[in-house]
Coordinates of C-alpha atoms in Angstrom, one line a residue:
Chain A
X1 CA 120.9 31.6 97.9
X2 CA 119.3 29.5 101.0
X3 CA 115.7 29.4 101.4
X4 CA 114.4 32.3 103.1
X5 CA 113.4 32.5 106.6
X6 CA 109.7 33.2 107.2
X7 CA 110.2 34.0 110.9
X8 CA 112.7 36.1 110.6
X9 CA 110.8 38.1 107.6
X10 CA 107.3 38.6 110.0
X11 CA 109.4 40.2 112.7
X12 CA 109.0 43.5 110.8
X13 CA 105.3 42.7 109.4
X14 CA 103.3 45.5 110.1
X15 CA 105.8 48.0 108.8
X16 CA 106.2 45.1 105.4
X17 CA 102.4 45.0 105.3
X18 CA 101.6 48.7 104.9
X19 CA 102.9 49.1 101.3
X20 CA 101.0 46.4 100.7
X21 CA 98.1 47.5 102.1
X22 CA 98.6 51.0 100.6
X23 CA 99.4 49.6 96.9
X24 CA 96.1 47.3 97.6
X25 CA 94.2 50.6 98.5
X26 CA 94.5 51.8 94.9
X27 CA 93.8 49.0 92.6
X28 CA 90.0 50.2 90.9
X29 CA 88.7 46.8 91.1
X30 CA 85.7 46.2 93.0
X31 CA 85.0 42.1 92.7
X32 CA 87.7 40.6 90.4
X33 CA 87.0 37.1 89.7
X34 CA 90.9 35.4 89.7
X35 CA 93.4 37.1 91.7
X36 CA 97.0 36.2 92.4
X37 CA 100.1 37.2 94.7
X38 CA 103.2 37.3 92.6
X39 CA 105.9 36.4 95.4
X40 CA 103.6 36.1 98.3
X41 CA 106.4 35.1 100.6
X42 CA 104.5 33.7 103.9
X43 CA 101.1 34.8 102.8
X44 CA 100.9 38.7 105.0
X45 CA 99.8 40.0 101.4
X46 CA 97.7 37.2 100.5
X47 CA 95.7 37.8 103.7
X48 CA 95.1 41.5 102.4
X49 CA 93.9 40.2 99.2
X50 CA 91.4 37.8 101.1
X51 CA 90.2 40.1 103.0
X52 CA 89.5 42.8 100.2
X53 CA 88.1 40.5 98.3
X54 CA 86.3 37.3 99.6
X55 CA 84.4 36.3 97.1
X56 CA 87.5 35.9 94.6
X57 CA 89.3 32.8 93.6
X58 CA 93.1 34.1 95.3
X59 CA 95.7 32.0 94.6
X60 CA 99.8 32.6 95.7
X61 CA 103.3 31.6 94.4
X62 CA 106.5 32.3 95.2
X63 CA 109.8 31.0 94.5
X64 CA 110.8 29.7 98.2
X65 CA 109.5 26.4 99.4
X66 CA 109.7 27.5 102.7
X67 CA 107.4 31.3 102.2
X68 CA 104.8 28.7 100.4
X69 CA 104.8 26.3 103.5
X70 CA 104.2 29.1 105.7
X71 CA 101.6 30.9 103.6
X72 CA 100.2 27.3 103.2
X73 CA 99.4 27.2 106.9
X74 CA 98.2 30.8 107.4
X75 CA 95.8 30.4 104.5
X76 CA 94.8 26.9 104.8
X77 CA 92.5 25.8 101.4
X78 CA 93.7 28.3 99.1
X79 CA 96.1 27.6 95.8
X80 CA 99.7 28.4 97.0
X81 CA 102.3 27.2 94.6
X82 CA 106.5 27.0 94.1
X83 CA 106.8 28.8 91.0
X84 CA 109.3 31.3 89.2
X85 CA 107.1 34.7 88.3
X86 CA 108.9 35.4 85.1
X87 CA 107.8 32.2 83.6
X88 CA 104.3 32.6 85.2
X89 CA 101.7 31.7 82.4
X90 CA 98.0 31.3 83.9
X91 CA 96.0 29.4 81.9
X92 CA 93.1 32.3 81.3
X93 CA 94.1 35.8 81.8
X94 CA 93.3 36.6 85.5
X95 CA 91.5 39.7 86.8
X96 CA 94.2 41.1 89.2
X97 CA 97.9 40.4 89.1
X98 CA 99.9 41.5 92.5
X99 CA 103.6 41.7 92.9
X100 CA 104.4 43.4 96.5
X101 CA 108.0 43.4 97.0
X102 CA 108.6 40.5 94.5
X103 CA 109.6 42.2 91.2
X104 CA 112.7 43.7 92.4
X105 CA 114.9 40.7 92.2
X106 CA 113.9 40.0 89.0
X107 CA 115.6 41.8 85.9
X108 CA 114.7 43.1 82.6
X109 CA 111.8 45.3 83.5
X110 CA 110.7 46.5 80.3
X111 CA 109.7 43.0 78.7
X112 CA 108.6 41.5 82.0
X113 CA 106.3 43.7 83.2
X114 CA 104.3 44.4 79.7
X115 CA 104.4 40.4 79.5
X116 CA 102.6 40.7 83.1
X117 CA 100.0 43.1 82.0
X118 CA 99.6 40.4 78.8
X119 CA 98.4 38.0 81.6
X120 CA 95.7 40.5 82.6
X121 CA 92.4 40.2 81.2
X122 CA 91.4 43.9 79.5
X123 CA 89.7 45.8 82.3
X124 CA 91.7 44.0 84.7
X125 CA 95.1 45.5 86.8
X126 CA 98.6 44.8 87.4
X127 CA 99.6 46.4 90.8
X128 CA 103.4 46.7 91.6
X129 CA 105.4 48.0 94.7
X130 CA 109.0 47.9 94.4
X131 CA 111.7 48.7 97.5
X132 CA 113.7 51.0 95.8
X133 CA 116.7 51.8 98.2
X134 CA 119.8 50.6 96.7
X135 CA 120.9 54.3 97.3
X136 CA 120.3 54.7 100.8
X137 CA 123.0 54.1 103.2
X138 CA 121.5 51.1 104.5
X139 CA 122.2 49.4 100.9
X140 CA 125.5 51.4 100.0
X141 CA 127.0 50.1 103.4
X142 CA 126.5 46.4 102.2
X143 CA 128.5 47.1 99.0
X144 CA 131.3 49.0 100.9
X145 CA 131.5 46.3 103.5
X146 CA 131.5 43.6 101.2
X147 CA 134.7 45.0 99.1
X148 CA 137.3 45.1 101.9
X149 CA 139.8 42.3 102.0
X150 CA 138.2 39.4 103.9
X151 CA 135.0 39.4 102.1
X152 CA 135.7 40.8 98.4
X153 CA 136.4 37.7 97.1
X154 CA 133.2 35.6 98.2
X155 CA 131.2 38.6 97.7
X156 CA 132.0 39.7 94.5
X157 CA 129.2 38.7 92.6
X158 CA 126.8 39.5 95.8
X159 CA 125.6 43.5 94.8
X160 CA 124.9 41.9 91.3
X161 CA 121.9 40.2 92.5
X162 CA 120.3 42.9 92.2
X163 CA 119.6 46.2 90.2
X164 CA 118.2 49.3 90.0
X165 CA 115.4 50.6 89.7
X166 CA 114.7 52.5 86.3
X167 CA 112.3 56.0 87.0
X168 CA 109.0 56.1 87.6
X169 CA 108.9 57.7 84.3
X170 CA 110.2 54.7 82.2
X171 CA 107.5 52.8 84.0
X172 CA 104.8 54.5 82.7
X173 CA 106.1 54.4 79.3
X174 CA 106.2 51.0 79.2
X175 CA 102.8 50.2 80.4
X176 CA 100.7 53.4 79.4
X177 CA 100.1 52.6 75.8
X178 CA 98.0 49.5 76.6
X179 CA 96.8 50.8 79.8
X180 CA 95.8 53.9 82.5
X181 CA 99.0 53.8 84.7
X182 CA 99.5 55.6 88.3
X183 CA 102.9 55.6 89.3
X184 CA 104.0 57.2 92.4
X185 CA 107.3 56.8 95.3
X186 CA 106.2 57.1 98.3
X187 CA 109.7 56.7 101.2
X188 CA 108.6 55.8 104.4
X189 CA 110.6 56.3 108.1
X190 CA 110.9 53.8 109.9
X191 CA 111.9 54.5 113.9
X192 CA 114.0 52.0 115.0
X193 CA 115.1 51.2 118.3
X194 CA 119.1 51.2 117.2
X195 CA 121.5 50.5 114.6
X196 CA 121.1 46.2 115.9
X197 CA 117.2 46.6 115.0
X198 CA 118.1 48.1 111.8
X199 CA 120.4 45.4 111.0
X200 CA 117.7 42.8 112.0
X201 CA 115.4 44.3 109.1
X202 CA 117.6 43.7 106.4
X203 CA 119.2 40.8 107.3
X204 CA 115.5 38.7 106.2
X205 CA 115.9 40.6 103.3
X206 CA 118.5 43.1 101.6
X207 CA 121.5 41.1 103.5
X208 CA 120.7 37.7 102.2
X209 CA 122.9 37.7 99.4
X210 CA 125.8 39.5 101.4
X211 CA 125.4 36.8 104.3
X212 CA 124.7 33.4 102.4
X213 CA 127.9 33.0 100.7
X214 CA 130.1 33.4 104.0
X215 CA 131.1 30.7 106.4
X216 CA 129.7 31.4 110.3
X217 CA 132.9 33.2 110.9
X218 CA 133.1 36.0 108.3
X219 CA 129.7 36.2 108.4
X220 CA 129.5 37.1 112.2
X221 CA 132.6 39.8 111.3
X222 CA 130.7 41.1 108.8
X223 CA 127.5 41.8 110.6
X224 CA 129.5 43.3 113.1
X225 CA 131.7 45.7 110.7
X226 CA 128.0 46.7 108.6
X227 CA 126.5 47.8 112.4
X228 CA 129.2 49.2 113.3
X229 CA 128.8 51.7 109.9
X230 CA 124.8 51.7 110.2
X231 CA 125.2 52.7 114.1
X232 CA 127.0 55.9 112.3
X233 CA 125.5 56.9 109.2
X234 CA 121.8 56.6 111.1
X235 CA 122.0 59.1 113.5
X236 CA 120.2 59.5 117.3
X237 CA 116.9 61.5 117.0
X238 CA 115.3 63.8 119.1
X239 CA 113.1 60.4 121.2
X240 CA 116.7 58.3 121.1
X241 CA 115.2 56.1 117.9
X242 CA 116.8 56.0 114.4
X243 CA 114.7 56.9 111.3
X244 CA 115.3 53.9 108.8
X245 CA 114.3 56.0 105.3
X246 CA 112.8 53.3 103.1
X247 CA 112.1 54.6 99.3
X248 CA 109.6 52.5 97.6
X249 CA 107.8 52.7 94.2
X250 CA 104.2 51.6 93.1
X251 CA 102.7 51.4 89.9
X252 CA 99.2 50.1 89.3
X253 CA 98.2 49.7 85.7
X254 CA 94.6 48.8 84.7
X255 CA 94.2 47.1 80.8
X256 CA 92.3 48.9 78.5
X257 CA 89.3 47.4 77.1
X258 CA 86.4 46.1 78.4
X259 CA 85.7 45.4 82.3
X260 CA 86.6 41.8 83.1
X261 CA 85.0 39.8 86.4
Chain B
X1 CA 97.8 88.9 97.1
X2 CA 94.2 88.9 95.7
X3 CA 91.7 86.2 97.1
X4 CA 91.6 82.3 95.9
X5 CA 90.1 81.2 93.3
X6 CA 88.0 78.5 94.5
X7 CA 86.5 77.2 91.4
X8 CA 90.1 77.4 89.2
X9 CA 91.5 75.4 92.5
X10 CA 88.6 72.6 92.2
X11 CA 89.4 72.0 88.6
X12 CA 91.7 69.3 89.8
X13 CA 89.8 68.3 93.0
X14 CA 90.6 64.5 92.5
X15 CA 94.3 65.0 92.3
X16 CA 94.0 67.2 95.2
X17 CA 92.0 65.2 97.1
X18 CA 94.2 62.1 97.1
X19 CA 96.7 63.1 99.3
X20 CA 94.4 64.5 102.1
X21 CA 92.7 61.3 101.7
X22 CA 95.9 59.3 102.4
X23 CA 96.8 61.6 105.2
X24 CA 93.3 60.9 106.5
X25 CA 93.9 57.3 105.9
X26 CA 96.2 57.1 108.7
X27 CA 95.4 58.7 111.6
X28 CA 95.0 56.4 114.1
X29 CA 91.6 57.9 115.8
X30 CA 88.2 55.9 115.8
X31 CA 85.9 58.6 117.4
X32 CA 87.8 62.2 117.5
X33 CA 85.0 64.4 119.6
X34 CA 86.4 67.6 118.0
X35 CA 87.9 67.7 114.6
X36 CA 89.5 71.4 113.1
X37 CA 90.4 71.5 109.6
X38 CA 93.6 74.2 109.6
X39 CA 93.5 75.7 106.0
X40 CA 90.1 74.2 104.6
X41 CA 89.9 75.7 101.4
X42 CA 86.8 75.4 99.2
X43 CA 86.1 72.4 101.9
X44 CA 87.3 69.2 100.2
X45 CA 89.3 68.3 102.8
X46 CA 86.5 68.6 105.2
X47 CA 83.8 66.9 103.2
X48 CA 86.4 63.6 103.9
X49 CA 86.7 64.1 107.6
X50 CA 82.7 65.2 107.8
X51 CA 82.5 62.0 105.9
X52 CA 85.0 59.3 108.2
X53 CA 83.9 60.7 111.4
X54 CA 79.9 61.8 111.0
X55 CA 79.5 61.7 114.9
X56 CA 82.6 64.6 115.3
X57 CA 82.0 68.3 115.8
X58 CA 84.0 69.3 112.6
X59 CA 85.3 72.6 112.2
X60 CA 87.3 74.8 109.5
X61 CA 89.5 77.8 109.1
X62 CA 91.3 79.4 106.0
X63 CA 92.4 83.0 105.8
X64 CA 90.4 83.3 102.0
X65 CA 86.9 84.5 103.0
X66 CA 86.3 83.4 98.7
X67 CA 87.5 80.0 100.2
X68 CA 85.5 80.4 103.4
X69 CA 81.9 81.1 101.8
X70 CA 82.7 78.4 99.1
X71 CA 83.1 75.5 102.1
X72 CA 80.2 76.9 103.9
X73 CA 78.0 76.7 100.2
X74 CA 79.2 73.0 100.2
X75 CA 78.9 72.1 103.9
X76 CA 76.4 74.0 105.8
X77 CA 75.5 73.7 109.1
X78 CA 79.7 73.7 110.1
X79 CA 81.6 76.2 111.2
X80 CA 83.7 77.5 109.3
X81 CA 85.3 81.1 110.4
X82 CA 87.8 82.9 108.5
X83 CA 91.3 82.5 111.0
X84 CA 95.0 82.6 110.6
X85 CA 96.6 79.2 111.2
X86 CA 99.8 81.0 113.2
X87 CA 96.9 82.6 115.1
X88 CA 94.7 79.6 115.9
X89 CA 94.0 78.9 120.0
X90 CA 90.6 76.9 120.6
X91 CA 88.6 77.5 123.4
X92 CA 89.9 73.4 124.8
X93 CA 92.2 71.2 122.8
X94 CA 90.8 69.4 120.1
X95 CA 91.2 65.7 119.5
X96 CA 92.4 66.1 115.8
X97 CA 93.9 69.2 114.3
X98 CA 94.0 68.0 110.2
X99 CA 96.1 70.7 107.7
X100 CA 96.1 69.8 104.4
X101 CA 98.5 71.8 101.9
X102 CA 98.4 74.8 104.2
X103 CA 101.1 75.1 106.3
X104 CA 104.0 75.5 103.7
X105 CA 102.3 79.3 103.1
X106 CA 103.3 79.4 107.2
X107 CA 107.1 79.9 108.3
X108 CA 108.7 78.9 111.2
X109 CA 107.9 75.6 111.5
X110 CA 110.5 74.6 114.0
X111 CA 108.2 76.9 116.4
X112 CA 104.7 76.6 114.8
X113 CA 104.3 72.5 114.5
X114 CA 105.2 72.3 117.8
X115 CA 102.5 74.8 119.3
X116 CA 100.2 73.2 116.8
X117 CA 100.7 70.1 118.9
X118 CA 99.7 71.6 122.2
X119 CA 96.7 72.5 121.0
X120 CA 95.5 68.7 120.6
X121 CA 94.5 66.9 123.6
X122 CA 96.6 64.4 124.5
X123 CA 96.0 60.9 122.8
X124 CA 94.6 63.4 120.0
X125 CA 96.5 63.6 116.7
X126 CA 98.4 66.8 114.4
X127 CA 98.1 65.7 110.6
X128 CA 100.2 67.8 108.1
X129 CA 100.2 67.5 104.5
X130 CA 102.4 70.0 102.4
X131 CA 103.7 69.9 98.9
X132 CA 107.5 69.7 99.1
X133 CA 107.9 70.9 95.2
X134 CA 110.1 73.9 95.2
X135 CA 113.1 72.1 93.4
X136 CA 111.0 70.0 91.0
X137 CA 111.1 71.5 87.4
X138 CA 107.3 73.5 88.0
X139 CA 108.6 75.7 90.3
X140 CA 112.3 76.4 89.2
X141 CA 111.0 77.5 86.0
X142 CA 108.7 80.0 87.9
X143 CA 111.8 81.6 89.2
X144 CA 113.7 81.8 86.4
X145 CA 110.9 83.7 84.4
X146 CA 110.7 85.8 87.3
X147 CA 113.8 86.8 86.9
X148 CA 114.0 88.2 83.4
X149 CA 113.8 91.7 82.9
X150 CA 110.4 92.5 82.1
X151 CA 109.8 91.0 85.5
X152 CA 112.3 90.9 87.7
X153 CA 111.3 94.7 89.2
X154 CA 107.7 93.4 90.1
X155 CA 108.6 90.1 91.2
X156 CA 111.8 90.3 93.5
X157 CA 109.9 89.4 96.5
X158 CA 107.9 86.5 94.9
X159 CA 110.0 83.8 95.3
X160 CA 110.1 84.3 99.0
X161 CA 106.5 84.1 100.0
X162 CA 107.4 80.3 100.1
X163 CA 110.1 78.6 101.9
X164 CA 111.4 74.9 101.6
X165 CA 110.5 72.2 104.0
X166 CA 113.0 71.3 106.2
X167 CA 113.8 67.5 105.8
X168 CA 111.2 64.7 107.7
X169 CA 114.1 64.0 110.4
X170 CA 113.6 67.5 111.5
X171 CA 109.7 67.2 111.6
X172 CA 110.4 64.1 113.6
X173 CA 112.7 65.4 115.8
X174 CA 110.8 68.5 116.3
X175 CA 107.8 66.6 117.6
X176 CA 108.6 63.0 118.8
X177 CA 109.6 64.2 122.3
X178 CA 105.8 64.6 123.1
X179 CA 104.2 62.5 120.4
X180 CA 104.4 59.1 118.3
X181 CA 105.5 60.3 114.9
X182 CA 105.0 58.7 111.8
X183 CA 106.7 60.9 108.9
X184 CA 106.5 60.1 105.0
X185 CA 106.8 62.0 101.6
X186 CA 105.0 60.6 98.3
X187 CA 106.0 62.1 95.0
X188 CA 102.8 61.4 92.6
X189 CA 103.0 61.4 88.8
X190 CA 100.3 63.0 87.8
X191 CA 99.6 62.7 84.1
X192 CA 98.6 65.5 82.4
X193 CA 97.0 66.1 79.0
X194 CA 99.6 68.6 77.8
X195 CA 102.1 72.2 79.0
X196 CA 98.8 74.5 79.3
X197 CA 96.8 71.7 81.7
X198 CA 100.0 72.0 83.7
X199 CA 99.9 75.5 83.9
X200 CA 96.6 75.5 84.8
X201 CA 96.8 73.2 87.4
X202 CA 100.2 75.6 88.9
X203 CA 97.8 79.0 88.6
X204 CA 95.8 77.5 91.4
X205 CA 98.5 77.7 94.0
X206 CA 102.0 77.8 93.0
X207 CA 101.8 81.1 90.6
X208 CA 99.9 83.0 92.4
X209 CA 102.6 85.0 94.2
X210 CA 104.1 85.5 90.2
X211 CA 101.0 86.9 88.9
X212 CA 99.2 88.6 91.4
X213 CA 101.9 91.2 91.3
X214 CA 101.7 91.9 87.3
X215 CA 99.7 94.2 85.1
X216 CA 97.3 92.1 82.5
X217 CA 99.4 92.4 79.2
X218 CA 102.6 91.1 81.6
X219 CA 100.7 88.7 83.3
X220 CA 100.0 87.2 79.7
X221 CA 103.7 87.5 78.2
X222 CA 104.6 85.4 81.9
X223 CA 102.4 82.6 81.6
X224 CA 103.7 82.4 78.1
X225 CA 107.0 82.0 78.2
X226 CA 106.4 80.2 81.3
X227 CA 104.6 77.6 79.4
X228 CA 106.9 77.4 77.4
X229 CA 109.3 76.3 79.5
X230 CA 107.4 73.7 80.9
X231 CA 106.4 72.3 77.3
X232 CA 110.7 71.5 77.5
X233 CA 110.9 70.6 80.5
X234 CA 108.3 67.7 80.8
X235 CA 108.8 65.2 77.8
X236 CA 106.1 63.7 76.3
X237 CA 105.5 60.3 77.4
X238 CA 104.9 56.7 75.5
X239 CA 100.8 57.6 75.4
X240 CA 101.0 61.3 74.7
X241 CA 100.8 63.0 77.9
X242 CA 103.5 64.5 80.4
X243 CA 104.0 63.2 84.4
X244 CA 104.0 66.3 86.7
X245 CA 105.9 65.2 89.5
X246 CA 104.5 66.2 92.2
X247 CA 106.5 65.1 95.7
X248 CA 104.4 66.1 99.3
X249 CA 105.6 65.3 102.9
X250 CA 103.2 63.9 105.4
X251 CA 103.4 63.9 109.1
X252 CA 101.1 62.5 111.4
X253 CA 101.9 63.0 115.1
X254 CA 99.8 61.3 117.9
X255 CA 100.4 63.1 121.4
X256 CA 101.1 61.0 124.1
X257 CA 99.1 60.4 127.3
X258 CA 95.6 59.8 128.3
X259 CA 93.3 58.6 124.9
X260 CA 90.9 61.9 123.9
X261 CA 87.3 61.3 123.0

């Protein structure tokens, strides 16, 4: 895919930032020592981490040179870093490992996020939040879109990138026997202006990989074909606005053993 | 039925206070003047808004005088009155009107939330909580015990003393013409030791319309083969104990106009 595009990624912030803020809101950690944002993108999480937590060592990475540059100048002095998370290895366990809206376009969730928790010092907490709408219309409508004529073939590999969510359930199996585990999936809606705003939203995100491998042209044609099918499955409510249902899931899992920092 | 049983209903205060603590978390007042909590119960609830806004006049109501002298042991000095929600009209309108896991025992809410509304001043904020679990596994099981033939006869009429939440669209559409509305629903996994801590926590709240209605010896041969049930229905999980899903709908609705106190 192309970089991603910080600017167009903040245009939504507050409504990014509050499953951050909420997922934050229930780590048990009062003054970890090392802490660090697993796909900070342009550094909105990072600041929530700062600000929790001043007195901690808080360091970044993320995959896109770009997010780091931005994050670099938001949070000038701190350790940002281009880096893949699933070959993350710190070089001493750390005492808080956080992954807001990072882990979901990764794969394999049940090695990678025990080998996360392995990177967590006992006592210390891996805190998840996952979007988890790959159901909703907003996501089906990209798949439908993408398989008609003028797009199936560039698109065909485009809903692979990624997949679903397993349950909360499998989650906690995965994590529970070396550590106390709260799971919870909380969907959120979002009142948007119209089916454009809506569009707007995913496009920094959810539409990249629909959107990258299309010239100008088809790209512009498909925009205009997925409105047109958002405009209609996201109905007018009672204040003229469109609810935008957003399903995400959390999991915060603190290592047994002794306290750490 | 028969009064609540405040001290079987604290026995999972934490769990129970988490979600009137996140409902808490976002209502968007710094200095509320007047504060009612619809539906206090033993007075958890309140003890969290005495505790955000100390400077408030903070009131409760609950229809349970058990409930009732229970909040007034562990707050006194408020005023607590024994009231019926559906009934409630304040002398002015208050600046937050707070109901935590009380209004799903209500009906009607098309009508009710609404005239809940109009009771706040305007700037002033309606915050419902309600647990939205009458499909989940806990409560299907109810109903099919209670309709088995040593049952059935006593227990027609149980079922309906609850009805199921309309969807968050509707609560957002109900109330967005005169207020900014900020809808959500949360389904927590709460682990739980094993069946019987399950059935414990359900005999609180949820079974009390099934067993208030039976004799002793069938009240017993219920809860058996109810817990039975459950014991199939919730797996045991990778460290032993089972995840009670437990999804609840939030709603906070902020009345437009002038700012209240």
């Amino acid at each position: 895919m192309s970089d991603w595009n910080p600017a167009l990624y903040g245009r939504y912030e507050s409504e990014r930032t509050r499953p951050a803020a909420e997922l934050l809101a229930r780590v048990p950690l009062p003054t970890p020592g090392v802490v660090v944002d697993l796909g900070c993108g342009p550094g909105n999480s990072t600041e929530l981490l700062v600000r929790r937590y001043p007195r901690a060592t808080v360091q970044g990475i993320d995959t896109s040179p770009a997010m780091i540059e931005s994050a670099r100048r938001r949070l000038p002095g701190l350790g940002f870093e281009v880096a893949d998370i699933a070959a993350w290895r710190p070089a001493r366990p750390v005492d808080l490992a956080y992954a807001n809206a990072s882990l979901q376009w990764l794969g394999d969730h049940e090695r990678l996020l025990p080998r996360l928790l392995e990177r967590v010092a006992p006592g210390g907490v891996l805190a998840v939040q996952m979007p988890d709408n790959l159901d909703q219309p907003s996501h089906a409508l990209m798949r439908e879109v993408a398989a008609l004529p003028p797009f199936a073939a560039a698109l065909a590999d485009a809903a692979a990138q990624r997949e679903r969510l397993p349950s909360a359930e499998r989650y906690y199996d995965w994590l529970s026997p070396q550590a106390e585990v709260d799971v919870w999936r909380t969907t959120y809606e979002h009142p948007m202006v119209d089916a454009a705003a809506i569009v707007e939203w995913l496009r920094a995100t959810g539409l990249r990989p629909f959107l990258d491998p299309l010239a100008p042209p088809e790209r512009d044609a498909f925009v205009a074909e997925y409105q047109r099918r958002i405009d209609a499955a996201y109905p007018v409510r009672a204040d003229g606005r469109r609810l935008l249902a957003f399903p995400r899931l959390f999991v915060v899992a603190r290592r047994r053993g002794l306290a750490g920092a």
